Short mmCIF file of C-alpha atoms and ligand atoms in Angstrom, two decimals:
data_model
loop_
_atom_site.label_atom_id
_atom_site.label_comp_id
_atom_site.label_asym_id
_atom_site.label_seq_id
_atom_site.Cartn_x
_atom_site.Cartn_y
_atom_site.Cartn_z
CA MET C 1 72.60 72.30 105.92
CA HIS C 2 75.61 70.01 105.83
CA ASP C 3 78.92 69.97 104.01
CA HIS C 4 78.45 67.38 101.29
CA ARG C 5 82.19 66.73 101.01
CA LYS C 6 82.49 65.61 104.63
CA LEU C 7 79.16 63.78 104.76
CA GLY C 8 79.66 62.17 101.36
CA ARG C 9 82.78 60.46 102.63
CA GLU C 10 81.29 59.55 106.03
CA LEU C 11 78.26 57.95 104.38
CA GLU C 12 80.51 56.31 101.79
CA LEU C 13 78.72 57.90 98.86
CA PHE C 14 81.76 59.01 96.86
CA ASP C 15 85.49 59.51 97.19
CA THR C 16 88.54 60.55 95.24
CA ASP C 17 91.97 59.06 94.69
CA PRO C 18 95.06 61.10 93.89
CA LEU C 19 95.94 58.55 91.22
CA ILE C 20 92.68 59.24 89.40
CA GLY C 21 93.10 62.95 90.00
CA ALA C 22 91.51 66.04 91.50
CA GLY C 23 87.97 66.82 90.38
CA LEU C 24 87.42 63.24 89.28
CA PRO C 25 85.39 61.64 92.08
CA TYR C 26 84.16 58.07 91.88
CA TRP C 27 80.79 56.92 93.21
CA LEU C 28 80.69 54.18 95.85
CA PRO C 29 77.75 51.73 95.85
CA ALA C 30 75.58 53.88 98.17
CA GLY C 31 76.18 57.00 96.07
CA ALA C 32 75.70 55.04 92.86
CA ALA C 33 72.29 53.89 94.17
CA ILE C 34 71.24 57.54 94.59
CA ARG C 35 72.54 58.47 91.16
CA HIS C 36 70.82 55.49 89.57
CA ALA C 37 67.50 56.47 91.22
CA LEU C 38 67.93 60.05 89.93
CA GLU C 39 68.67 58.87 86.41
CA GLU C 40 65.72 56.48 86.43
CA TYR C 41 63.44 59.27 87.62
CA ILE C 42 64.64 61.68 84.96
CA ARG C 43 64.24 59.15 82.14
CA GLU C 44 60.69 58.38 83.29
CA VAL C 45 59.68 62.03 83.62
CA GLU C 46 61.17 62.88 80.23
CA GLN C 47 59.61 59.91 78.52
CA ARG C 48 56.19 60.90 79.84
CA ALA C 49 56.79 64.47 78.67
CA GLY C 50 57.41 63.33 75.10
CA TYR C 51 61.22 63.30 75.03
CA GLN C 52 63.20 60.75 73.06
CA HIS C 53 66.50 59.57 74.48
CA VAL C 54 69.71 59.30 72.52
CA TYR C 55 73.33 58.41 73.26
CA SER C 56 76.19 60.32 71.71
CA PRO C 57 79.97 60.03 72.13
CA VAL C 58 81.92 62.18 74.59
CA LEU C 59 84.51 63.04 71.93
CA GLY C 60 84.20 65.15 68.81
CA LYS C 61 86.50 66.66 66.21
CA ARG C 62 87.88 70.10 66.89
CA GLU C 63 86.11 71.29 63.76
CA LEU C 64 82.74 70.50 65.35
CA TYR C 65 83.45 73.00 68.13
CA GLU C 66 84.80 75.55 65.68
CA ILE C 67 81.40 75.46 63.98
CA SER C 68 79.46 75.55 67.26
CA GLY C 69 81.49 78.52 68.48
CA HIS C 70 82.82 76.71 71.57
CA TRP C 71 86.36 76.79 70.17
CA SER C 72 86.43 80.58 69.95
CA HIS C 73 84.12 81.44 72.89
CA TYR C 74 84.59 78.67 75.42
CA ARG C 75 88.11 77.32 74.89
CA ASP C 76 89.26 78.17 78.44
CA GLY C 77 86.81 75.57 79.71
CA MET C 78 87.94 72.90 77.25
CA TYR C 79 90.72 70.31 77.38
CA PRO C 80 93.50 70.53 74.81
CA PRO C 81 92.87 68.56 71.63
CA MET C 82 94.29 65.06 71.19
CA ASP C 83 95.96 64.11 67.94
CA ILE C 84 94.55 60.87 66.59
CA GLY C 85 95.70 59.76 63.17
CA GLY C 86 96.25 63.29 61.91
CA GLU C 87 92.93 64.54 63.29
CA GLN C 88 92.35 66.66 66.34
CA VAL C 89 89.72 65.34 68.71
CA VAL C 90 88.49 67.00 71.91
CA LEU C 91 86.54 65.93 74.98
CA ARG C 92 83.22 67.64 74.56
CA PRO C 93 82.41 70.72 76.66
CA SER C 94 78.67 70.32 76.00
CA LEU C 95 76.22 67.99 74.29
CA CYS C 96 74.54 70.61 72.09
CA PRO C 97 76.66 70.17 68.93
CA HIS C 98 76.17 66.38 68.93
CA HIS C 99 72.41 66.79 69.29
CA ALA C 100 72.31 69.40 66.51
CA LEU C 101 74.05 66.88 64.22
CA ILE C 102 71.65 64.10 65.22
CA TYR C 103 68.76 66.41 64.32
CA ARG C 104 70.43 67.31 61.02
CA SER C 105 70.99 63.68 60.08
CA ARG C 106 67.32 63.21 59.16
CA GLY C 107 64.84 65.34 57.26
CA HIS C 108 62.15 67.02 59.38
CA SER C 109 58.71 68.37 58.70
CA TYR C 110 56.86 70.88 60.89
CA ARG C 111 54.74 67.89 61.94
CA ASP C 112 57.79 66.39 63.74
CA LEU C 113 58.16 69.49 65.90
CA PRO C 114 58.63 70.03 68.74
CA LEU C 115 61.28 67.31 68.63
CA ARG C 116 62.56 66.76 72.17
CA MET C 117 65.94 65.02 72.34
CA ALA C 118 67.31 64.01 75.74
CA GLU C 119 70.50 62.42 77.00
CA LEU C 120 72.15 61.77 80.34
CA GLY C 121 75.59 62.26 78.92
CA GLY C 122 79.18 62.93 79.83
CA MET C 123 80.89 66.26 79.26
CA TYR C 124 84.21 67.68 80.41
CA ARG C 125 85.31 70.96 81.89
CA SER C 126 88.88 71.97 82.42
CA GLU C 127 88.43 73.39 85.96
CA LEU C 128 91.59 74.56 87.71
CA SER C 129 92.53 72.21 90.53
CA GLY C 130 92.32 75.05 93.08
CA VAL C 131 88.53 75.28 92.82
CA LEU C 132 87.81 71.57 92.87
CA GLY C 133 86.11 69.96 95.82
CA GLY C 134 83.65 67.16 96.32
CA LEU C 135 80.96 66.86 93.68
CA THR C 136 80.27 70.53 92.97
CA ARG C 137 83.28 71.44 90.82
CA VAL C 138 84.32 68.44 88.80
CA ARG C 139 86.21 67.87 85.58
CA ALA C 140 83.97 65.08 84.29
CA ILE C 141 80.25 65.87 84.39
CA GLN C 142 77.22 63.68 83.81
CA LEU C 143 74.58 66.09 82.54
CA ASN C 144 70.81 65.67 82.44
CA ASP C 145 70.54 67.46 79.13
CA ALA C 146 67.93 67.95 76.44
CA HIS C 147 67.42 70.00 73.32
CA ILE C 148 64.01 70.82 71.96
CA PHE C 149 63.98 71.63 68.26
CA CYS C 150 60.83 73.63 67.58
CA THR C 151 59.21 76.38 65.54
CA PRO C 152 59.50 79.96 66.84
CA ASP C 153 55.82 79.79 67.85
CA GLN C 154 56.45 76.79 70.06
CA VAL C 155 59.37 78.20 72.05
CA ALA C 156 57.42 79.84 74.89
CA GLU C 157 55.26 76.79 75.51
CA GLU C 158 58.24 74.41 75.46
CA ALA C 159 60.25 76.60 77.81
CA ALA C 160 57.26 76.86 80.16
CA ALA C 161 56.79 73.07 80.11
CA ALA C 162 60.47 72.61 80.96
CA LEU C 163 60.07 74.95 83.95
CA GLY C 164 57.09 72.83 85.00
CA LEU C 165 59.24 69.67 84.95
CA ILE C 166 61.84 71.45 87.08
CA LYS C 167 59.19 72.42 89.63
CA GLN C 168 57.85 68.86 89.75
CA ALA C 169 61.36 67.44 90.21
CA TYR C 170 62.20 69.82 93.07
CA LEU C 171 59.06 68.63 94.91
CA ALA C 172 60.13 65.01 94.54
CA LEU C 173 63.71 65.82 95.57
CA GLY C 174 62.65 67.90 98.56
CA ILE C 175 64.71 70.90 97.46
CA GLU C 176 63.89 74.54 96.85
CA PRO C 177 65.47 77.12 94.60
CA THR C 178 66.89 80.25 96.23
CA ARG C 179 65.85 82.33 93.20
CA TYR C 180 65.24 82.37 89.47
CA ARG C 181 67.77 84.28 87.41
CA LEU C 182 67.28 85.60 83.91
CA SER C 183 70.84 85.43 82.64
CA LEU C 184 71.63 88.01 79.99
CA PRO C 185 74.81 88.80 78.03
CA GLY C 186 77.39 91.23 79.39
CA GLN C 187 79.47 93.85 77.66
CA ASP C 188 82.69 91.84 77.37
CA GLY C 189 82.25 90.64 73.80
CA LYS C 190 82.27 86.91 74.47
CA TYR C 191 78.75 86.62 73.08
CA VAL C 192 77.79 85.77 69.53
CA GLY C 193 75.13 87.17 67.23
CA GLY C 194 73.35 90.49 66.97
CA GLN C 195 71.34 92.52 69.46
CA ASP C 196 68.02 91.58 67.77
CA MET C 197 68.61 87.90 68.36
CA TRP C 198 69.36 88.47 72.04
CA ASP C 199 66.38 90.76 72.59
CA ARG C 200 64.03 88.29 70.98
CA ALA C 201 65.31 85.31 72.97
CA ALA C 202 65.40 87.23 76.27
CA GLY C 203 61.89 88.55 75.62
CA LEU C 204 60.58 85.01 75.19
CA LEU C 205 62.16 83.83 78.45
CA GLU C 206 60.91 86.87 80.33
CA GLN C 207 57.41 86.17 79.08
CA VAL C 208 57.68 82.56 80.32
CA LEU C 209 58.76 83.69 83.80
CA VAL C 210 56.01 86.29 84.03
CA ARG C 211 53.32 83.86 82.88
CA ALA C 212 54.52 81.27 85.39
CA GLY C 213 54.17 83.92 88.11
CA LEU C 214 57.81 83.50 89.14
CA ALA C 215 59.78 86.34 90.67
CA TYR C 216 63.18 86.63 89.00
CA GLU C 217 66.25 88.80 88.85
CA ALA C 218 67.83 89.73 85.53
CA GLU C 219 71.61 89.58 85.59
CA GLU C 220 74.01 90.67 82.89
CA GLY C 221 77.09 88.63 82.05
CA GLU C 222 75.59 85.25 82.99
CA ALA C 223 74.18 84.13 79.62
CA ALA C 224 75.58 81.24 77.58
CA PHE C 225 77.69 82.56 74.70
CA TYR C 226 74.93 81.58 72.25
CA GLY C 227 71.83 82.70 74.13
CA PRO C 228 70.12 83.94 77.30
CA LYS C 229 68.84 81.51 79.93
CA ILE C 230 66.67 81.07 82.94
CA ASP C 231 68.86 79.66 85.72
CA VAL C 232 67.33 78.04 88.75
CA GLN C 233 69.69 78.94 91.57
CA ILE C 234 70.45 76.94 94.71
CA ALA C 235 72.76 77.61 97.66
CA ASP C 236 75.00 75.21 99.57
CA SER C 237 75.76 75.06 103.29
CA ALA C 238 78.33 77.86 102.94
CA GLU C 239 75.67 79.91 101.10
CA ARG C 240 77.61 79.70 97.87
CA GLU C 241 75.17 80.07 95.01
CA ALA C 242 75.15 77.81 91.97
CA SER C 243 72.88 77.13 89.01
CA LEU C 244 71.27 73.71 89.09
CA SER C 245 68.58 73.72 86.41
CA THR C 246 68.40 75.82 83.28
CA VAL C 247 66.18 76.69 80.32
CA GLN C 248 67.82 78.45 77.36
CA VAL C 249 66.57 79.83 74.07
CA ASP C 250 69.00 79.60 71.19
CA PHE C 251 68.67 80.99 67.68
CA TYR C 252 72.41 80.72 67.07
CA LEU C 253 73.35 77.02 66.90
CA PRO C 254 70.49 76.15 64.49
CA GLU C 255 71.98 78.82 62.20
CA ARG C 256 75.57 77.57 62.60
CA PHE C 257 74.58 73.98 61.84
CA GLY C 258 72.14 74.91 59.08
CA LEU C 259 69.23 73.11 60.77
CA GLU C 260 65.97 73.02 58.86
CA TYR C 261 62.43 71.77 58.78
CA VAL C 262 59.89 71.85 56.00
CA GLY C 263 56.98 74.09 56.96
CA ALA C 264 53.27 73.78 56.14
CA ASP C 265 54.02 76.10 53.19
CA GLY C 266 56.44 73.54 51.72
CA ALA C 267 59.40 75.90 52.23
CA ARG C 268 62.49 75.33 54.39
CA HIS C 269 62.57 77.05 57.78
CA ARG C 270 65.03 77.34 60.64
CA PRO C 271 64.02 75.68 63.94
CA VAL C 272 64.85 77.18 67.33
CA MET C 273 66.74 75.17 69.96
CA VAL C 274 65.57 75.21 73.57
CA HIS C 275 68.34 73.81 75.79
CA ARG C 276 67.14 72.63 79.18
CA SER C 277 68.27 70.64 82.18
CA ILE C 278 65.85 69.55 84.90
CA ILE C 279 68.29 68.52 87.64
CA GLY C 280 71.54 69.80 86.14
CA SER C 281 74.43 67.38 86.51
CA ALA C 282 74.21 64.17 88.53
CA GLU C 283 77.21 65.44 90.52
CA ARG C 284 75.80 68.81 91.51
CA ALA C 285 72.32 67.39 92.16
CA ALA C 286 73.74 64.71 94.47
CA ALA C 287 75.93 67.27 96.28
CA HIS C 288 72.92 69.48 96.90
CA LEU C 289 70.75 66.58 98.07
CA ILE C 290 73.46 65.57 100.56
CA ASP C 291 73.71 69.19 101.75
CA VAL C 292 69.98 69.64 102.17
CA HIS C 293 68.97 66.27 103.59
CA GLY C 294 72.09 65.49 105.61
CA GLY C 295 71.91 61.87 104.50
CA ALA C 296 68.19 61.44 105.34
CA PHE C 297 67.19 61.26 101.69
CA PRO C 298 63.60 60.94 100.45
CA ALA C 299 62.75 57.21 100.52
CA TRP C 300 62.94 56.79 96.75
CA LEU C 301 66.53 58.10 96.75
CA ALA C 302 67.82 56.46 99.93
CA PRO C 303 70.76 54.07 99.37
CA VAL C 304 69.08 51.66 101.81
CA GLN C 305 65.30 52.02 101.94
CA LEU C 306 64.43 49.28 104.40
CA VAL C 307 66.47 47.82 107.23
CA VAL C 308 65.14 44.64 108.80
CA LEU C 309 65.98 44.23 112.51
CA PRO C 310 65.47 40.77 114.04
CA VAL C 311 65.27 41.13 117.83
CA ALA C 312 67.25 37.92 118.32
CA ASP C 313 69.01 35.27 116.25
CA ALA C 314 65.84 33.15 116.35
CA GLN C 315 64.12 35.63 114.00
CA LEU C 316 66.96 35.70 111.46
CA PRO C 317 65.20 33.40 108.96
CA GLU C 318 62.10 35.64 108.91
CA ALA C 319 64.30 38.76 108.68
CA ASP C 320 66.30 37.35 105.76
CA ALA C 321 63.05 36.33 104.05
CA LEU C 322 61.56 39.83 104.42
CA ALA C 323 64.72 41.52 103.10
CA GLY C 324 64.78 39.03 100.20
CA ARG C 325 61.17 39.77 99.29
CA ALA C 326 61.82 43.50 99.52
CA VAL C 327 64.72 43.19 97.09
CA GLU C 328 62.47 41.20 94.74
CA HIS C 329 59.99 44.09 95.00
CA GLY C 330 62.73 46.39 93.71
CA LEU C 331 63.55 47.91 97.10
CA ARG C 332 67.04 48.35 98.52
CA ALA C 333 66.91 46.36 101.77
CA VAL C 334 69.40 44.94 104.27
CA VAL C 335 69.27 42.97 107.51
CA ALA C 336 70.95 44.44 110.61
CA ARG C 337 71.90 41.22 112.40
CA PRO C 338 71.81 40.84 116.19
CA GLU C 339 75.58 40.19 116.28
CA SER C 340 76.17 43.82 115.32
CA GLY C 341 74.71 45.11 118.60
CA SER C 342 71.64 45.58 120.77
CA LEU C 343 68.35 46.43 119.06
CA GLY C 344 68.66 50.04 120.26
CA ALA C 345 72.20 50.31 118.90
CA ARG C 346 71.16 48.86 115.55
CA ILE C 347 68.19 51.22 115.29
CA HIS C 348 70.56 54.11 116.04
CA ALA C 349 73.02 52.91 113.41
CA SER C 350 70.12 52.75 110.89
CA ARG C 351 68.77 56.21 111.76
CA LEU C 352 69.09 57.51 108.18
CA VAL C 353 67.19 54.54 106.70
CA PRO C 354 63.59 55.63 106.04
CA TYR C 355 61.93 52.33 107.01
CA GLN C 356 63.01 50.06 109.87
CA ALA C 357 61.14 46.76 110.27
CA VAL C 358 61.55 45.12 113.68
CA ILE C 359 60.79 41.40 113.92
CA GLY C 360 60.44 39.86 117.37
CA ALA C 361 59.07 36.43 118.31
CA ARG C 362 55.45 37.61 118.05
CA GLU C 363 55.91 39.22 114.61
CA ALA C 364 57.88 36.20 113.34
CA ALA C 365 55.11 33.83 114.41
CA GLY C 366 52.40 36.00 112.77
CA GLY C 367 54.19 36.79 109.48
CA GLN C 368 54.29 40.43 110.50
CA ALA C 369 56.71 43.29 111.14
CA ALA C 370 56.64 46.28 113.49
CA LEU C 371 57.55 49.18 111.25
CA ARG C 372 59.31 52.31 112.50
CA LEU C 373 59.80 55.36 110.37
CA ARG C 374 63.08 57.27 110.36
CA ASP C 375 61.40 60.28 112.01
CA GLY C 376 60.49 58.15 115.05
CA ARG C 377 56.88 57.38 114.17
CA GLN C 378 55.67 53.85 114.70
CA VAL C 379 53.28 52.16 112.28
CA PRO C 380 50.74 49.66 113.73
CA THR C 381 51.97 46.10 113.13
CA LEU C 382 51.33 45.03 109.55
CA SER C 383 51.65 41.82 107.63
CA VAL C 384 54.92 41.46 105.76
CA ALA C 385 53.07 41.74 102.43
CA GLU C 386 51.43 44.97 103.49
CA VAL C 387 54.73 46.44 104.71
CA LEU C 388 56.22 45.85 101.27
CA ASP C 389 53.16 47.20 99.43
CA ARG C 390 52.95 50.37 101.48
CA ILE C 391 56.67 51.12 101.20
CA GLY C 392 56.63 50.29 97.50
CA GLU C 393 53.75 52.71 97.02
CA ARG C 394 55.65 55.59 98.71
CA VAL C 395 58.79 54.89 96.70
CA THR C 396 56.94 54.64 93.37
CA ALA C 397 55.13 57.91 94.10
CA ARG C 398 58.54 59.58 94.68
CA SER C 399 57.03 61.22 97.72
CA THR C 400 59.04 63.08 100.33
CA GLU C 401 56.41 61.95 102.89
CA LEU C 402 57.47 58.68 104.50
CA TRP C 403 53.94 57.52 105.21
CA ALA C 404 50.53 58.39 103.84
CA GLU C 405 48.30 57.85 106.85
CA GLY C 406 47.76 55.78 109.96
CA ALA C 407 51.24 56.29 111.42
CA ILE C 408 51.13 56.77 115.16
CA ASP C 409 53.55 58.99 117.03
CA VAL C 410 55.60 57.21 119.66
ZN1 ZN N 1 72.71 72.56 74.97
#
């Protein structure tokens, strides 16, 4: 494990500036490439799983959060309201109220359900500056969020499907949870609703965990104020635990916002909201990936996926052409030019890049490249077209394996 704060700056993934402020990191091009790949992955996975994407604003009237309960139960985590033309507007502490209103804006029949609404959206948390550091505790958060509006009968299946997406994503990201936590309310009165509501929601989540065959620990005092949740826990290099992904069952917000659907019986019914996040926030996911992989990211996430290494200046035209074709193929590719050092030095400098294509006189003459993998394996010389196809295939598959077959150990 590595310290993402140190490595993130060394690898030029992100940084901060005192003039922007603590807890407000910016993403440099290499870090932005990782985040973009994550966002693209999430949108694809969600689209295939039947989610519809929306965009909603990061501001909302104070009244919105009074209705949602955030104002009375979560105000410590919120920024003070801003007065705009006699109205009070706040930076949103979560996306749920906006999504509830989007649902409410149209009539719904039971045939529309489950309605899965997803957004990679901004939200804001008023963290104290003392706990801020790197990407794990930030004041502006980009959340991979979704809300599934469904009938009570559909809750267990939807929650189980969300857990399945989390499992699939962790495989692609090359990360593992430390444990699953069933987060229940505590005794301190910051939770809404009656005991029946909590028992019912917690029972559903417990059933999902048991059916999925997942070991879990129930913990009081960790629920959201509106409902219990399954938290997928991870640990950083200092063994500090954090929740990355989550699946929550909520009977409360649908009630507060008066959400409805027309049932098969023609009568109006209340839907249930399942809140879920597959990879949590872009910030925390990136921090954990840096921690776990130490900069040697799975190929599909790597800021540079292919480095082309001409042995001498004479092979520069072929090297530039290969990198150009790779970029056209949608890969992130660069040329490490001979002027920047010996071949050995350039290979060393590119040691975190998953694919390293060496072009000497023989390869240049034959339209080929000698491909090395980051782990030291050497692939038999391939044509340039085949190099691009094989790398493209690994990247599209979002595999953590750099090569499928035929790689020879050096
Ligand atoms: Zn939510």
